[in-house]
CSV table of C-alpha atoms in Angstrom, one decimal:
chain,number,residue,atom,x,y,z
A,223,MET,CA,-0.7,-4.9,15.1
A,224,ARG,CA,0.6,-2.6,12.0
A,225,ASN,CA,-1.5,-0.8,9.6
A,226,TYR,CA,-0.6,-0.1,6.1
A,227,GLN,CA,-2.3,2.2,3.4
A,228,ILE,CA,-1.2,1.2,0.5
A,229,TYR,CA,-1.4,4.2,-2.9
A,230,LEU,CA,-0.5,3.5,-6.2
A,231,ILE,CA,1.3,7.1,-6.9
A,232,HIS,CA,1.3,8.4,-10.7
A,233,ASP,CA,4.6,7.5,-12.5
A,234,GLU,CA,5.9,11.3,-12.8
A,235,PHE,CA,5.2,12.4,-9.5
A,236,ALA,CA,7.0,9.0,-7.9
A,237,ARG,CA,9.9,9.4,-10.3
A,238,HIS,CA,10.5,12.7,-9.4
A,239,TYR,CA,10.0,12.5,-5.8
A,240,MET,CA,12.8,9.4,-5.8
A,241,GLY,CA,14.4,9.2,-2.1
A,242,ARG,CA,12.2,11.8,-1.0
A,243,GLU,CA,9.5,9.7,0.2
A,244,LYS,CA,8.8,11.5,2.9
A,245,MET,CA,7.3,14.3,1.7
A,246,PHE,CA,4.5,11.7,0.5
A,247,PHE,CA,4.5,10.7,4.4
A,248,GLY,CA,3.9,14.1,5.4
A,249,LEU,CA,1.2,14.7,3.2
A,250,PHE,CA,-1.0,11.8,4.4
A,251,MET,CA,0.2,12.4,7.8
A,252,ASP,CA,-1.1,16.4,7.4
A,253,TYR,CA,-4.4,15.0,5.9
A,254,LYS,CA,-5.0,12.6,9.1
A,255,HIS,CA,-4.7,15.6,11.7
A,256,SER,CA,-6.3,18.1,9.6
A,257,SER,CA,-9.9,19.5,9.5
A,258,GLY,CA,-12.4,21.7,8.1
A,259,GLU,CA,-11.3,23.1,4.5
A,260,LEU,CA,-7.8,21.8,5.0
A,261,THR,CA,-8.9,18.5,4.9
A,262,GLU,CA,-10.5,19.1,1.2
A,263,ILE,CA,-7.5,20.8,-0.2
A,264,ILE,CA,-5.3,18.0,1.2
A,265,GLU,CA,-7.5,15.5,-0.1
A,266,ARG,CA,-7.8,17.2,-3.3
A,267,GLN,CA,-3.9,16.9,-3.4
A,268,ILE,CA,-3.8,13.2,-2.7
A,269,ASP,CA,-6.3,12.7,-5.4
A,270,TYR,CA,-3.7,14.1,-7.9
A,271,VAL,CA,-0.9,12.6,-7.2
A,272,THR,CA,-2.4,9.0,-6.9
A,273,LYS,CA,-4.1,6.9,-9.6
A,274,PRO,CA,-7.2,4.5,-9.0
A,275,ILE,CA,-6.1,0.8,-7.6
A,276,PRO,CA,-6.6,-2.1,-10.1
A,277,VAL,CA,-9.0,-3.4,-8.1
A,278,LEU,CA,-9.5,-6.5,-10.2
A,279,SER,CA,-6.2,-7.1,-11.2
A,280,MET,CA,-5.2,-6.9,-7.7
A,281,ARG,CA,-8.0,-9.2,-6.1
A,282,HIS,CA,-6.8,-11.6,-9.1
A,283,ARG,CA,-3.4,-11.6,-8.2
A,284,LEU,CA,-4.3,-12.1,-4.4
A,285,GLU,CA,-6.4,-15.0,-5.1
A,286,GLN,CA,-3.8,-16.6,-7.3
A,287,GLU,CA,-1.1,-16.5,-4.8
A,288,PHE,CA,-3.1,-17.4,-1.5
A,289,MET,CA,-5.8,-19.8,-3.0
A,290,LYS,CA,-4.2,-22.6,-2.2
A,291,ASN,CA,-3.5,-21.5,1.5
A,292,LYS,CA,-6.3,-23.5,3.7
A,293,HIS,CA,-6.6,-19.9,5.8
A,294,PHE,CA,-7.4,-17.5,3.2
A,295,HIS,CA,-10.7,-16.4,3.1
A,296,LEU,CA,-13.1,-13.7,1.3
A,297,ASP,CA,-15.6,-12.2,3.7
A,298,ASN,CA,-18.0,-9.2,2.7
A,299,GLY,CA,-15.0,-8.3,0.2
A,300,VAL,CA,-12.2,-8.7,2.6
A,301,TYR,CA,-9.5,-10.7,2.7
A,302,TYR,CA,-8.3,-12.6,5.6
A,303,VAL,CA,-5.2,-15.0,6.0
A,304,GLN,CA,-5.0,-16.4,9.6
A,305,LYS,CA,-1.8,-18.4,10.5
A,306,ILE,CA,1.0,-16.5,8.8
A,307,LYS,CA,4.3,-17.9,9.4
A,308,GLY,CA,3.6,-19.3,12.8
A,309,ASN,CA,0.6,-16.9,14.5
A,310,GLY,CA,0.1,-14.2,12.5
A,311,ARG,CA,-2.9,-12.9,10.8
A,312,ALA,CA,-3.7,-10.5,7.7
A,313,ARG,CA,-6.9,-8.6,6.7
A,314,ILE,CA,-6.7,-6.9,3.3
A,315,ASP,CA,-9.3,-4.6,2.0
A,316,ILE,CA,-8.9,-3.2,-1.5
A,317,GLN,CA,-10.6,-0.1,-2.3
A,318,PRO,CA,-10.8,2.1,-5.4
A,319,LYS,CA,-8.3,4.7,-3.4
A,320,SER,CA,-5.9,2.5,-1.9
A,321,ILE,CA,-5.3,-1.1,0.1
A,322,SER,CA,-5.7,-1.1,3.5
A,323,LEU,CA,-3.6,-4.2,5.3
A,324,THR,CA,-3.6,-4.8,8.6
A,325,ILE,CA,-0.8,-6.9,10.1
A,326,GLU,CA,-0.4,-8.8,13.5
A,327,GLY,CA,2.6,-11.4,14.2
A,328,GLN,CA,6.3,-11.5,12.9
A,329,TYR,CA,7.6,-8.1,10.9
A,330,ASP,CA,8.7,-10.5,7.9
A,331,ALA,CA,4.5,-11.4,7.3
A,332,GLU,CA,4.3,-8.0,5.3
A,333,ALA,CA,6.7,-9.1,3.2
A,334,ILE,CA,4.3,-11.8,1.6
A,335,PHE,CA,1.8,-9.3,0.8
A,336,PHE,CA,4.2,-6.4,-0.4
A,337,GLU,CA,5.8,-8.9,-2.9
A,338,CYS,CA,2.4,-10.3,-4.5
A,339,PHE,CA,1.2,-6.4,-5.0
A,340,ARG,CA,4.1,-5.7,-6.7
A,341,LYS,CA,4.2,-8.2,-9.1
A,342,CYS,CA,1.0,-5.8,-10.3
A,343,GLU,CA,2.2,-2.2,-10.1
A,344,SER,CA,5.4,-0.5,-10.0
A,345,PHE,CA,4.6,2.7,-7.9
A,346,LEU,CA,3.0,1.1,-5.1
A,347,LEU,CA,3.9,3.3,-1.6
A,348,ALA,CA,3.1,1.8,2.0
A,349,ILE,CA,2.7,3.8,4.6
A,350,ASP,CA,2.1,2.8,8.0
A,351,LEU,CA,1.1,6.5,9.8
A,352,GLU,CA,1.1,4.8,13.7
A,353,HIS,CA,4.4,4.1,13.7
A,354,GLY,CA,6.0,6.1,10.8
A,355,ARG,CA,7.1,3.5,8.4
A,356,TYR,CA,6.9,4.2,5.0
A,357,GLY,CA,8.3,3.0,1.3
A,358,TRP,CA,8.1,1.9,-1.9
A,359,LEU,CA,6.7,-1.7,-2.9
A,360,LYS,CA,9.2,-2.1,-5.7
A,361,PRO,CA,11.8,0.5,-4.8
A,362,ILE,CA,13.0,3.0,-7.9
A,363,LYS,CA,16.4,2.5,-9.3
A,364,GLU,CA,18.2,5.3,-10.2
A,365,ARG,CA,20.1,4.9,-14.0
A,366,LYS,CA,23.5,5.6,-14.0
A,367,PHE,CA,25.1,6.8,-17.2
A,368,VAL,CA,29.2,7.2,-17.6
């Protein structure tokens, strides 16, 4: 099982830290393992570099993409999809600060959801703290001027 937290990063920070996503990963990992006053400080840093998730547009996009799937349903504000690419399952919880995506099954199953979300916003960063995986849903391309 893989658990991703997906955050919308402010444009200026996303562009500045292009290629250095590990720094964002470190920030979120520090937050997970912090306590007391340090937790509050790191939480303010996270609030500073992230933007609120456009919940309504994300929900709309998700519903558009998966409404035809008979294994897609909404329960108490959380989306569930059964039988993704065989026996996979997913749970998607869209909150104002982040999107929580839990996937079981093949590794390419998450790509279906990442593709859906990246159509809404450019600077979404997915982080799986448990397995040490992180990256942009829509990689930022560096312009090369001659």
